[in-house]
JSON list of C-alpha atoms in Angstrom, two decimals:
[
{"chain": "A", "resi": 1, "resn": "ASN", "atom": "CA", "xyz": [45.29, -63.99, -135.73]},
{"chain": "A", "resi": 2, "resn": "ALA", "atom": "CA", "xyz": [42.51, -66.49, -134.94]},
{"chain": "A", "resi": 3, "resn": "GLY", "atom": "CA", "xyz": [42.39, -68.29, -138.32]},
{"chain": "A", "resi": 4, "resn": "VAL", "atom": "CA", "xyz": [38.98, -69.85, -139.03]},
{"chain": "A", "resi": 5, "resn": "THR", "atom": "CA", "xyz": [36.47, -69.64, -136.20]},
{"chain": "A", "resi": 6, "resn": "GLN", "atom": "CA", "xyz": [33.32, -71.76, -136.13]},
{"chain": "A", "resi": 7, "resn": "THR", "atom": "CA", "xyz": [30.42, -71.41, -133.73]},
{"chain": "A", "resi": 8, "resn": "PRO", "atom": "CA", "xyz": [28.79, -73.20, -132.05]},
{"chain": "A", "resi": 9, "resn": "LYS", "atom": "CA", "xyz": [31.00, -76.22, -131.37]},
{"chain": "A", "resi": 10, "resn": "PHE", "atom": "CA", "xyz": [28.04, -78.44, -130.50]},
{"chain": "A", "resi": 11, "resn": "GLN", "atom": "CA", "xyz": [24.35, -78.20, -131.30]},
{"chain": "A", "resi": 12, "resn": "VAL", "atom": "CA", "xyz": [21.30, -80.40, -130.90]},
{"chain": "A", "resi": 13, "resn": "LEU", "atom": "CA", "xyz": [18.27, -79.61, -133.05]},
{"chain": "A", "resi": 14, "resn": "LYS", "atom": "CA", "xyz": [14.83, -81.09, -133.35]},
{"chain": "A", "resi": 15, "resn": "THR", "atom": "CA", "xyz": [13.64, -82.22, -136.74]},
{"chain": "A", "resi": 16, "resn": "GLY", "atom": "CA", "xyz": [12.20, -79.26, -138.64]},
{"chain": "A", "resi": 17, "resn": "GLN", "atom": "CA", "xyz": [14.10, -76.57, -136.76]},
{"chain": "A", "resi": 18, "resn": "SER", "atom": "CA", "xyz": [16.35, -74.15, -138.57]},
{"chain": "A", "resi": 19, "resn": "MET", "atom": "CA", "xyz": [19.68, -72.75, -137.52]},
{"chain": "A", "resi": 20, "resn": "THR", "atom": "CA", "xyz": [22.78, -71.00, -138.78]},
{"chain": "A", "resi": 21, "resn": "LEU", "atom": "CA", "xyz": [26.31, -72.27, -138.37]},
{"chain": "A", "resi": 22, "resn": "GLN", "atom": "CA", "xyz": [28.73, -69.38, -138.20]},
{"chain": "A", "resi": 23, "resn": "CYS", "atom": "CA", "xyz": [32.14, -69.22, -139.84]},
{"chain": "A", "resi": 24, "resn": "ALA", "atom": "CA", "xyz": [34.55, -66.30, -139.74]},
{"chain": "A", "resi": 25, "resn": "GLN", "atom": "CA", "xyz": [38.14, -65.94, -140.90]},
{"chain": "A", "resi": 26, "resn": "ASP", "atom": "CA", "xyz": [40.57, -63.10, -140.31]},
{"chain": "A", "resi": 27, "resn": "MET", "atom": "CA", "xyz": [43.15, -63.96, -142.97]},
{"chain": "A", "resi": 28, "resn": "ASN", "atom": "CA", "xyz": [41.50, -62.02, -145.82]},
{"chain": "A", "resi": 29, "resn": "HIS", "atom": "CA", "xyz": [41.00, -65.26, -147.74]},
{"chain": "A", "resi": 30, "resn": "GLU", "atom": "CA", "xyz": [38.82, -65.04, -150.81]},
{"chain": "A", "resi": 31, "resn": "TYR", "atom": "CA", "xyz": [37.91, -68.71, -151.02]},
{"chain": "A", "resi": 32, "resn": "MET", "atom": "CA", "xyz": [35.70, -70.31, -148.36]},
{"chain": "A", "resi": 33, "resn": "SER", "atom": "CA", "xyz": [33.95, -73.68, -148.23]},
{"chain": "A", "resi": 34, "resn": "TRP", "atom": "CA", "xyz": [31.64, -75.74, -146.06]},
{"chain": "A", "resi": 35, "resn": "TYR", "atom": "CA", "xyz": [32.18, -79.48, -145.72]},
{"chain": "A", "resi": 36, "resn": "ARG", "atom": "CA", "xyz": [30.37, -82.16, -143.79]},
{"chain": "A", "resi": 37, "resn": "GLN", "atom": "CA", "xyz": [32.16, -85.17, -142.41]},
{"chain": "A", "resi": 38, "resn": "ASP", "atom": "CA", "xyz": [30.36, -88.44, -141.86]},
{"chain": "A", "resi": 39, "resn": "PRO", "atom": "CA", "xyz": [31.90, -91.73, -140.65]},
{"chain": "A", "resi": 40, "resn": "GLY", "atom": "CA", "xyz": [33.51, -93.64, -143.50]},
{"chain": "A", "resi": 41, "resn": "MET", "atom": "CA", "xyz": [32.63, -90.92, -146.03]},
{"chain": "A", "resi": 42, "resn": "GLY", "atom": "CA", "xyz": [35.50, -88.49, -145.75]},
{"chain": "A", "resi": 43, "resn": "LEU", "atom": "CA", "xyz": [34.58, -84.84, -146.27]},
{"chain": "A", "resi": 44, "resn": "ARG", "atom": "CA", "xyz": [31.97, -83.77, -148.77]},
{"chain": "A", "resi": 45, "resn": "LEU", "atom": "CA", "xyz": [31.58, -80.24, -150.10]},
{"chain": "A", "resi": 46, "resn": "ILE", "atom": "CA", "xyz": [28.26, -78.53, -149.36]},
{"chain": "A", "resi": 47, "resn": "HIS", "atom": "CA", "xyz": [28.72, -74.98, -150.68]},
{"chain": "A", "resi": 48, "resn": "TYR", "atom": "CA", "xyz": [31.61, -72.74, -151.50]},
{"chain": "A", "resi": 49, "resn": "SER", "atom": "CA", "xyz": [32.38, -69.11, -152.25]},
{"chain": "A", "resi": 50, "resn": "VAL", "atom": "CA", "xyz": [35.14, -67.54, -154.32]},
{"chain": "A", "resi": 51, "resn": "GLY", "atom": "CA", "xyz": [34.61, -64.07, -152.92]},
{"chain": "A", "resi": 52, "resn": "ALA", "atom": "CA", "xyz": [32.10, -61.72, -151.35]},
{"chain": "A", "resi": 53, "resn": "GLY", "atom": "CA", "xyz": [28.76, -61.93, -153.14]},
{"chain": "A", "resi": 54, "resn": "ILE", "atom": "CA", "xyz": [29.64, -65.14, -155.00]},
{"chain": "A", "resi": 55, "resn": "THR", "atom": "CA", "xyz": [28.53, -68.61, -153.88]},
{"chain": "A", "resi": 56, "resn": "ASP", "atom": "CA", "xyz": [27.98, -71.94, -155.58]},
{"chain": "A", "resi": 57, "resn": "GLN", "atom": "CA", "xyz": [26.86, -75.46, -154.80]},
{"chain": "A", "resi": 58, "resn": "GLY", "atom": "CA", "xyz": [29.11, -78.38, -153.99]},
{"chain": "A", "resi": 59, "resn": "GLU", "atom": "CA", "xyz": [28.40, -82.11, -153.96]},
{"chain": "A", "resi": 60, "resn": "VAL", "atom": "CA", "xyz": [25.68, -82.19, -151.28]},
{"chain": "A", "resi": 61, "resn": "PRO", "atom": "CA", "xyz": [23.90, -78.79, -151.20]},
{"chain": "A", "resi": 62, "resn": "ASN", "atom": "CA", "xyz": [20.31, -79.89, -150.59]},
{"chain": "A", "resi": 63, "resn": "GLY", "atom": "CA", "xyz": [18.85, -78.58, -147.35]},
{"chain": "A", "resi": 64, "resn": "TYR", "atom": "CA", "xyz": [21.51, -75.88, -146.92]},
{"chain": "A", "resi": 65, "resn": "ASN", "atom": "CA", "xyz": [21.82, -72.23, -147.89]},
{"chain": "A", "resi": 66, "resn": "VAL", "atom": "CA", "xyz": [24.81, -69.92, -147.77]},
{"chain": "A", "resi": 67, "resn": "SER", "atom": "CA", "xyz": [25.55, -66.25, -148.31]},
{"chain": "A", "resi": 68, "resn": "ARG", "atom": "CA", "xyz": [28.76, -64.24, -148.46]},
{"chain": "A", "resi": 69, "resn": "SER", "atom": "CA", "xyz": [28.12, -60.58, -147.74]},
{"chain": "A", "resi": 70, "resn": "THR", "atom": "CA", "xyz": [31.66, -59.93, -146.48]},
{"chain": "A", "resi": 71, "resn": "THR", "atom": "CA", "xyz": [35.07, -61.47, -147.11]},
{"chain": "A", "resi": 72, "resn": "GLU", "atom": "CA", "xyz": [35.29, -62.54, -143.46]},
{"chain": "A", "resi": 73, "resn": "ASP", "atom": "CA", "xyz": [31.98, -64.36, -142.89]},
{"chain": "A", "resi": 74, "resn": "PHE", "atom": "CA", "xyz": [30.41, -67.38, -144.55]},
{"chain": "A", "resi": 75, "resn": "PRO", "atom": "CA", "xyz": [27.39, -68.66, -142.59]},
{"chain": "A", "resi": 76, "resn": "LEU", "atom": "CA", "xyz": [25.68, -71.96, -143.38]},
{"chain": "A", "resi": 77, "resn": "ARG", "atom": "CA", "xyz": [21.92, -72.16, -142.86]},
{"chain": "A", "resi": 78, "resn": "LEU", "atom": "CA", "xyz": [19.98, -75.33, -142.28]},
{"chain": "A", "resi": 79, "resn": "LEU", "atom": "CA", "xyz": [16.49, -74.59, -143.52]},
{"chain": "A", "resi": 80, "resn": "SER", "atom": "CA", "xyz": [14.53, -77.46, -141.91]},
{"chain": "A", "resi": 81, "resn": "ALA", "atom": "CA", "xyz": [16.78, -79.85, -140.04]},
{"chain": "A", "resi": 82, "resn": "ALA", "atom": "CA", "xyz": [16.52, -83.58, -140.76]},
{"chain": "A", "resi": 83, "resn": "PRO", "atom": "CA", "xyz": [18.21, -86.51, -138.99]},
{"chain": "A", "resi": 84, "resn": "SER", "atom": "CA", "xyz": [20.26, -87.09, -142.17]},
{"chain": "A", "resi": 85, "resn": "GLN", "atom": "CA", "xyz": [21.97, -83.78, -141.47]},
{"chain": "A", "resi": 86, "resn": "THR", "atom": "CA", "xyz": [23.50, -85.13, -138.27]},
{"chain": "A", "resi": 87, "resn": "SER", "atom": "CA", "xyz": [27.19, -84.67, -138.98]},
{"chain": "A", "resi": 88, "resn": "VAL", "atom": "CA", "xyz": [30.31, -82.71, -138.19]},
{"chain": "A", "resi": 89, "resn": "TYR", "atom": "CA", "xyz": [30.53, -79.53, -140.22]},
{"chain": "A", "resi": 90, "resn": "PHE", "atom": "CA", "xyz": [33.79, -77.87, -141.16]},
{"chain": "A", "resi": 91, "resn": "CYS", "atom": "CA", "xyz": [34.39, -74.46, -142.61]},
{"chain": "A", "resi": 92, "resn": "ALA", "atom": "CA", "xyz": [37.63, -73.88, -144.52]},
{"chain": "A", "resi": 93, "resn": "SER", "atom": "CA", "xyz": [39.29, -70.98, -146.27]},
{"chain": "A", "resi": 94, "resn": "LYS", "atom": "CA", "xyz": [42.25, -70.33, -148.50]},
{"chain": "A", "resi": 95, "resn": "SER", "atom": "CA", "xyz": [43.81, -67.52, -150.45]},
{"chain": "A", "resi": 96, "resn": "ASP", "atom": "CA", "xyz": [44.62, -67.28, -154.11]},
{"chain": "A", "resi": 97, "resn": "PRO", "atom": "CA", "xyz": [46.61, -68.55, -155.96]},
{"chain": "A", "resi": 98, "resn": "LEU", "atom": "CA", "xyz": [44.73, -71.75, -156.37]},
{"chain": "A", "resi": 99, "resn": "ASP", "atom": "CA", "xyz": [47.48, -74.06, -155.23]},
{"chain": "A", "resi": 100, "resn": "TYR", "atom": "CA", "xyz": [47.40, -73.13, -151.56]},
{"chain": "A", "resi": 101, "resn": "GLY", "atom": "CA", "xyz": [46.11, -75.56, -148.96]},
{"chain": "A", "resi": 102, "resn": "TYR", "atom": "CA", "xyz": [43.04, -74.89, -146.87]},
{"chain": "A", "resi": 103, "resn": "THR", "atom": "CA", "xyz": [42.88, -73.65, -143.30]},
{"chain": "A", "resi": 104, "resn": "PHE", "atom": "CA", "xyz": [40.11, -75.45, -141.43]},
{"chain": "A", "resi": 105, "resn": "GLY", "atom": "CA", "xyz": [38.01, -74.45, -138.48]},
{"chain": "A", "resi": 106, "resn": "SER", "atom": "CA", "xyz": [37.64, -76.81, -135.53]},
{"chain": "A", "resi": 107, "resn": "GLY", "atom": "CA", "xyz": [34.18, -77.95, -136.57]},
{"chain": "A", "resi": 108, "resn": "THR", "atom": "CA", "xyz": [30.56, -77.94, -135.38]},
{"chain": "A", "resi": 109, "resn": "ARG", "atom": "CA", "xyz": [29.10, -81.24, -134.23]},
{"chain": "A", "resi": 110, "resn": "LEU", "atom": "CA", "xyz": [25.38, -81.20, -135.07]},
{"chain": "A", "resi": 111, "resn": "THR", "atom": "CA", "xyz": [22.84, -83.76, -133.92]},
{"chain": "A", "resi": 112, "resn": "VAL", "atom": "CA", "xyz": [19.30, -83.70, -135.27]},
{"chain": "A", "resi": 113, "resn": "VAL", "atom": "CA", "xyz": [16.78, -85.68, -133.23]},
{"chain": "B", "resi": 1, "resn": "SER", "atom": "CA", "xyz": [31.06, -90.11, -156.40]},
{"chain": "B", "resi": 2, "resn": "GLN", "atom": "CA", "xyz": [34.05, -87.84, -156.84]},
{"chain": "B", "resi": 3, "resn": "GLN", "atom": "CA", "xyz": [35.65, -88.96, -153.60]},
{"chain": "B", "resi": 4, "resn": "GLY", "atom": "CA", "xyz": [39.09, -90.44, -153.57]},
{"chain": "B", "resi": 5, "resn": "GLU", "atom": "CA", "xyz": [39.79, -93.73, -151.89]},
{"chain": "B", "resi": 6, "resn": "GLU", "atom": "CA", "xyz": [42.52, -94.43, -149.38]},
{"chain": "B", "resi": 7, "resn": "ASP", "atom": "CA", "xyz": [44.06, -97.59, -148.12]},
{"chain": "B", "resi": 8, "resn": "PRO", "atom": "CA", "xyz": [44.55, -98.96, -145.69]},
{"chain": "B", "resi": 9, "resn": "GLN", "atom": "CA", "xyz": [41.53, -97.71, -143.75]},
{"chain": "B", "resi": 10, "resn": "ALA", "atom": "CA", "xyz": [43.50, -98.25, -140.54]},
{"chain": "B", "resi": 11, "resn": "LEU", "atom": "CA", "xyz": [47.18, -98.75, -139.81]},
{"chain": "B", "resi": 12, "resn": "SER", "atom": "CA", "xyz": [48.89, -99.56, -136.52]},
{"chain": "B", "resi": 13, "resn": "ILE", "atom": "CA", "xyz": [52.68, -99.39, -136.19]},
{"chain": "B", "resi": 14, "resn": "GLN", "atom": "CA", "xyz": [55.37, -99.13, -133.53]},
{"chain": "B", "resi": 15, "resn": "GLU", "atom": "CA", "xyz": [57.05, -95.84, -132.81]},
{"chain": "B", "resi": 16, "resn": "GLY", "atom": "CA", "xyz": [60.10, -95.40, -135.04]},
{"chain": "B", "resi": 17, "resn": "GLU", "atom": "CA", "xyz": [58.65, -97.40, -137.94]},
{"chain": "B", "resi": 18, "resn": "ASN", "atom": "CA", "xyz": [57.60, -95.89, -141.25]},
{"chain": "B", "resi": 19, "resn": "ALA", "atom": "CA", "xyz": [53.94, -95.50, -142.22]},
{"chain": "B", "resi": 20, "resn": "THR", "atom": "CA", "xyz": [52.71, -95.53, -145.82]},
{"chain": "B", "resi": 21, "resn": "MET", "atom": "CA", "xyz": [49.22, -94.51, -146.90]},
{"chain": "B", "resi": 22, "resn": "ASN", "atom": "CA", "xyz": [47.85, -94.66, -150.42]},
{"chain": "B", "resi": 23, "resn": "CYS", "atom": "CA", "xyz": [45.27, -92.58, -152.23]},
{"chain": "B", "resi": 24, "resn": "SER", "atom": "CA", "xyz": [43.54, -93.25, -155.55]},
{"chain": "B", "resi": 25, "resn": "TYR", "atom": "CA", "xyz": [41.35, -90.91, -157.54]},
{"chain": "B", "resi": 26, "resn": "LYS", "atom": "CA", "xyz": [39.34, -91.06, -160.75]},
{"chain": "B", "resi": 27, "resn": "THR", "atom": "CA", "xyz": [39.88, -87.88, -162.75]},
{"chain": "B", "resi": 28, "resn": "SER", "atom": "CA", "xyz": [42.58, -85.57, -164.06]},
{"chain": "B", "resi": 29, "resn": "ILE", "atom": "CA", "xyz": [43.89, -83.36, -161.31]},
{"chain": "B", "resi": 30, "resn": "ASN", "atom": "CA", "xyz": [45.67, -80.05, -160.89]},
{"chain": "B", "resi": 31, "resn": "ASN", "atom": "CA", "xyz": [47.13, -80.88, -157.51]},
{"chain": "B", "resi": 32, "resn": "LEU", "atom": "CA", "xyz": [46.81, -83.33, -154.66]},
{"chain": "B", "resi": 33, "resn": "GLN", "atom": "CA", "xyz": [47.06, -82.46, -150.99]},
{"chain": "B", "resi": 34, "resn": "TRP", "atom": "CA", "xyz": [47.39, -84.36, -147.73]},
{"chain": "B", "resi": 35, "resn": "TYR", "atom": "CA", "xyz": [45.77, -83.35, -144.46]},
{"chain": "B", "resi": 36, "resn": "ARG", "atom": "CA", "xyz": [45.99, -84.62, -140.90]},
{"chain": "B", "resi": 37, "resn": "GLN", "atom": "CA", "xyz": [43.08, -84.69, -138.47]},
{"chain": "B", "resi": 38, "resn": "ASN", "atom": "CA", "xyz": [43.55, -85.31, -134.79]},
{"chain": "B", "resi": 39, "resn": "SER", "atom": "CA", "xyz": [40.57, -86.77, -133.00]},
{"chain": "B", "resi": 40, "resn": "GLY", "atom": "CA", "xyz": [37.80, -84.22, -132.59]},
{"chain": "B", "resi": 41, "resn": "ARG", "atom": "CA", "xyz": [39.73, -81.47, -134.33]},
{"chain": "B", "resi": 42, "resn": "GLY", "atom": "CA", "xyz": [39.81, -79.75, -137.70]},
{"chain": "B", "resi": 43, "resn": "LEU", "atom": "CA", "xyz": [42.05, -80.75, -140.57]},
{"chain": "B", "resi": 44, "resn": "VAL", "atom": "CA", "xyz": [45.59, -79.45, -140.88]},
{"chain": "B", "resi": 45, "resn": "HIS", "atom": "CA", "xyz": [47.23, -79.04, -144.27]},
{"chain": "B", "resi": 46, "resn": "LEU", "atom": "CA", "xyz": [50.46, -81.06, -144.54]},
{"chain": "B", "resi": 47, "resn": "ILE", "atom": "CA", "xyz": [51.74, -80.93, -148.09]},
{"chain": "B", "resi": 48, "resn": "LEU", "atom": "CA", "xyz": [50.68, -80.20, -151.66]},
{"chain": "B", "resi": 49, "resn": "ILE", "atom": "CA", "xyz": [52.02, -81.82, -154.83]},
{"chain": "B", "resi": 50, "resn": "ARG", "atom": "CA", "xyz": [51.24, -80.48, -158.28]},
{"chain": "B", "resi": 51, "resn": "SER", "atom": "CA", "xyz": [50.29, -82.68, -161.20]},
{"chain": "B", "resi": 52, "resn": "ASN", "atom": "CA", "xyz": [53.65, -82.06, -162.91]},
{"chain": "B", "resi": 53, "resn": "GLU", "atom": "CA", "xyz": [55.59, -83.19, -159.84]},
{"chain": "B", "resi": 54, "resn": "ARG", "atom": "CA", "xyz": [56.42, -86.78, -158.99]},
{"chain": "B", "resi": 55, "resn": "GLU", "atom": "CA", "xyz": [57.79, -86.51, -155.48]},
{"chain": "B", "resi": 56, "resn": "LYS", "atom": "CA", "xyz": [57.89, -83.96, -152.72]},
{"chain": "B", "resi": 57, "resn": "HIS", "atom": "CA", "xyz": [59.42, -83.87, -149.25]},
{"chain": "B", "resi": 58, "resn": "SER", "atom": "CA", "xyz": [58.62, -81.93, -146.12]},
{"chain": "B", "resi": 59, "resn": "GLY", "atom": "CA", "xyz": [60.45, -82.91, -142.96]},
{"chain": "B", "resi": 60, "resn": "ARG", "atom": "CA", "xyz": [59.56, -86.54, -142.23]},
{"chain": "B", "resi": 61, "resn": "LEU", "atom": "CA", "xyz": [56.90, -86.58, -144.95]},
{"chain": "B", "resi": 62, "resn": "ARG", "atom": "CA", "xyz": [57.40, -87.85, -148.48]},
{"chain": "B", "resi": 63, "resn": "VAL", "atom": "CA", "xyz": [54.63, -87.68, -151.03]},
{"chain": "B", "resi": 64, "resn": "THR", "atom": "CA", "xyz": [54.66, -89.33, -154.44]},
{"chain": "B", "resi": 65, "resn": "LEU", "atom": "CA", "xyz": [52.24, -88.81, -157.29]},
{"chain": "B", "resi": 66, "resn": "ASP", "atom": "CA", "xyz": [51.67, -91.07, -160.29]},
{"chain": "B", "resi": 67, "resn": "THR", "atom": "CA", "xyz": [49.17, -89.38, -162.58]},
{"chain": "B", "resi": 68, "resn": "SER", "atom": "CA", "xyz": [49.20, -92.30, -165.04]},
{"chain": "B", "resi": 69, "resn": "LYS", "atom": "CA", "xyz": [47.91, -94.57, -162.27]},
{"chain": "B", "resi": 70, "resn": "LYS", "atom": "CA", "xyz": [45.86, -91.80, -160.64]},
{"chain": "B", "resi": 71, "resn": "SER", "atom": "CA", "xyz": [47.43, -92.55, -157.30]},
{"chain": "B", "resi": 72, "resn": "SER", "atom": "CA", "xyz": [49.48, -90.92, -154.56]},
{"chain": "B", "resi": 73, "resn": "SER", "atom": "CA", "xyz": [51.23, -92.14, -151.46]},
{"chain": "B", "resi": 74, "resn": "LEU", "atom": "CA", "xyz": [52.19, -90.48, -148.20]},
{"chain": "B", "resi": 75, "resn": "LEU", "atom": "CA", "xyz": [55.18, -91.83, -146.30]},
{"chain": "B", "resi": 76, "resn": "ILE", "atom": "CA", "xyz": [55.83, -90.77, -142.73]},
{"chain": "B", "resi": 77, "resn": "THR", "atom": "CA", "xyz": [59.30, -91.79, -141.64]},
{"chain": "B", "resi": 78, "resn": "ALA", "atom": "CA", "xyz": [60.46, -92.50, -138.08]},
{"chain": "B", "resi": 79, "resn": "SER", "atom": "CA", "xyz": [56.93, -92.23, -136.75]},
{"chain": "B", "resi": 80, "resn": "ARG", "atom": "CA", "xyz": [56.14, -90.78, -133.32]},
{"chain": "B", "resi": 81, "resn": "ALA", "atom": "CA", "xyz": [53.20, -91.27, -130.99]},
{"chain": "B", "resi": 82, "resn": "ALA", "atom": "CA", "xyz": [52.18, -87.67, -131.83]},
{"chain": "B", "resi": 83, "resn": "ASP", "atom": "CA", "xyz": [51.65, -88.77, -135.45]},
{"chain": "B", "resi": 84, "resn": "THR", "atom": "CA", "xyz": [48.58, -90.74, -134.33]},
{"chain": "B", "resi": 85, "resn": "ALA", "atom": "CA", "xyz": [45.74, -89.19, -136.34]},
{"chain": "B", "resi": 86, "resn": "SER", "atom": "CA", "xyz": [43.60, -89.65, -139.44]},
{"chain": "B", "resi": 87, "resn": "TYR", "atom": "CA", "xyz": [45.19, -88.71, -142.74]},
{"chain": "B", "resi": 88, "resn": "PHE", "atom": "CA", "xyz": [43.21, -87.58, -145.77]},
{"chain": "B", "resi": 89, "resn": "CYS", "atom": "CA", "xyz": [44.19, -86.99, -149.34]},
{"chain": "B", "resi": 90, "resn": "ALA", "atom": "CA", "xyz": [42.35, -84.30, -151.27]},
{"chain": "B", "resi": 91, "resn": "TYR", "atom": "CA", "xyz": [42.63, -83.37, -154.92]},
{"chain": "B", "resi": 92, "resn": "ARG", "atom": "CA", "xyz": [41.65, -80.46, -157.11]},
{"chain": "B", "resi": 93, "resn": "ARG", "atom": "CA", "xyz": [40.38, -81.43, -160.53]},
{"chain": "B", "resi": 94, "resn": "SER", "atom": "CA", "xyz": [42.06, -79.93, -163.56]},
{"chain": "B", "resi": 95, "resn": "THR", "atom": "CA", "xyz": [38.70, -78.88, -165.01]},
{"chain": "B", "resi": 96, "resn": "GLY", "atom": "CA", "xyz": [35.53, -77.62, -163.46]},
{"chain": "B", "resi": 97, "resn": "ALA", "atom": "CA", "xyz": [35.12, -75.76, -160.23]},
{"chain": "B", "resi": 98, "resn": "ASN", "atom": "CA", "xyz": [38.01, -75.03, -157.89]},
{"chain": "B", "resi": 99, "resn": "ASN", "atom": "CA", "xyz": [36.93, -77.51, -155.24]},
{"chain": "B", "resi": 100, "resn": "LEU", "atom": "CA", "xyz": [38.75, -80.11, -153.23]},
{"chain": "B", "resi": 101, "resn": "PHE", "atom": "CA", "xyz": [37.52, -83.70, -153.21]},
{"chain": "B", "resi": 102, "resn": "PHE", "atom": "CA", "xyz": [38.60, -85.69, -150.19]},
{"chain": "B", "resi": 103, "resn": "GLY", "atom": "CA", "xyz": [39.48, -89.31, -149.74]},
{"chain": "B", "resi": 104, "resn": "THR", "atom": "CA", "xyz": [37.93, -91.47, -147.07]},
{"chain": "B", "resi": 105, "resn": "GLY", "atom": "CA", "xyz": [40.96, -91.32, -144.80]},
{"chain": "B", "resi": 106, "resn": "THR", "atom": "CA", "xyz": [43.48, -93.62, -143.12]},
{"chain": "B", "resi": 107, "resn": "ARG", "atom": "CA", "xyz": [43.46, -93.92, -139.35]},
{"chain": "B", "resi": 108, "resn": "LEU", "atom": "CA", "xyz": [47.09, -94.18, -138.16]},
{"chain": "B", "resi": 109, "resn": "THR", "atom": "CA", "xyz": [47.93, -95.37, -134.66]},
{"chain": "B", "resi": 110, "resn": "VAL", "atom": "CA", "xyz": [51.55, -95.15, -133.53]},
{"chain": "B", "resi": 111, "resn": "ILE", "atom": "CA", "xyz": [52.22, -97.29, -130.46]},
{"chain": "B", "resi": 112, "resn": "PRO", "atom": "CA", "xyz": [54.88, -95.87, -128.09]}
]
C-alpha cells in the first residue's frame, strides 16, 4: 500500500515549456486535490476532483489543467510554465465521508527559469 | 483570501515543555484539522475536530475549537525533539465546495 505517489520529485523547466505532474493513489479514494505551497503562504488549492470524470477549480487554477479518467490518477498539467509557478506541489486524497483527513504525497519541487 | 492565519509563525521550546499554536479563520466551518510537515516532506494528518466539538485529544495532542471566536488551538504536551516540524491548521467551510483551506503554519523547534 503505497498511499499517494507523486512524480517527479524535482523538476526544472524553462519559461514556456509544458509538463505534467503525476499523482497516483492506491487507496480507492474518491476525492483528490492539488495544492501548491509557497513560503509564507501556506497551501493553496489549485484543482480538485470528487471522483472519476469530475474536476473543479480551486483558489489558484490559472495556468493549470487537470483530468480524472480513473479513480487512481489525477495528473496536473502546466500549460506554459512561468516563473510564478515555481513552487512545491502536493497531491492529496481522501475517502468519503467528508470528515476524513487527507493523505498527502511527498511533493514535487518545481523551478521555472 | 480564504486562508487561515496561525500564530506564532515560529516557536522554539526546550524538550519536555508544552507548545501551543493558534489558528484563526474567517468563515463558518464544518470541521478543522491539524497537519504536521517535516522539512521537505508531505503533510501528515494529526487530528480533526468538528464544529460541534469544543475539545479533542489524541495522545499528547489537545485541540480546542471556539466557533464564536473563529479560532482553534493545538497543544502539544511534553514535547520531544521529534516534534520539530511545521504545523498547519486547515478548515472545511460549512457551505460551498468540499475543499480545505490551510493556515500559514507555525514552525516549531524543540531543542533537546
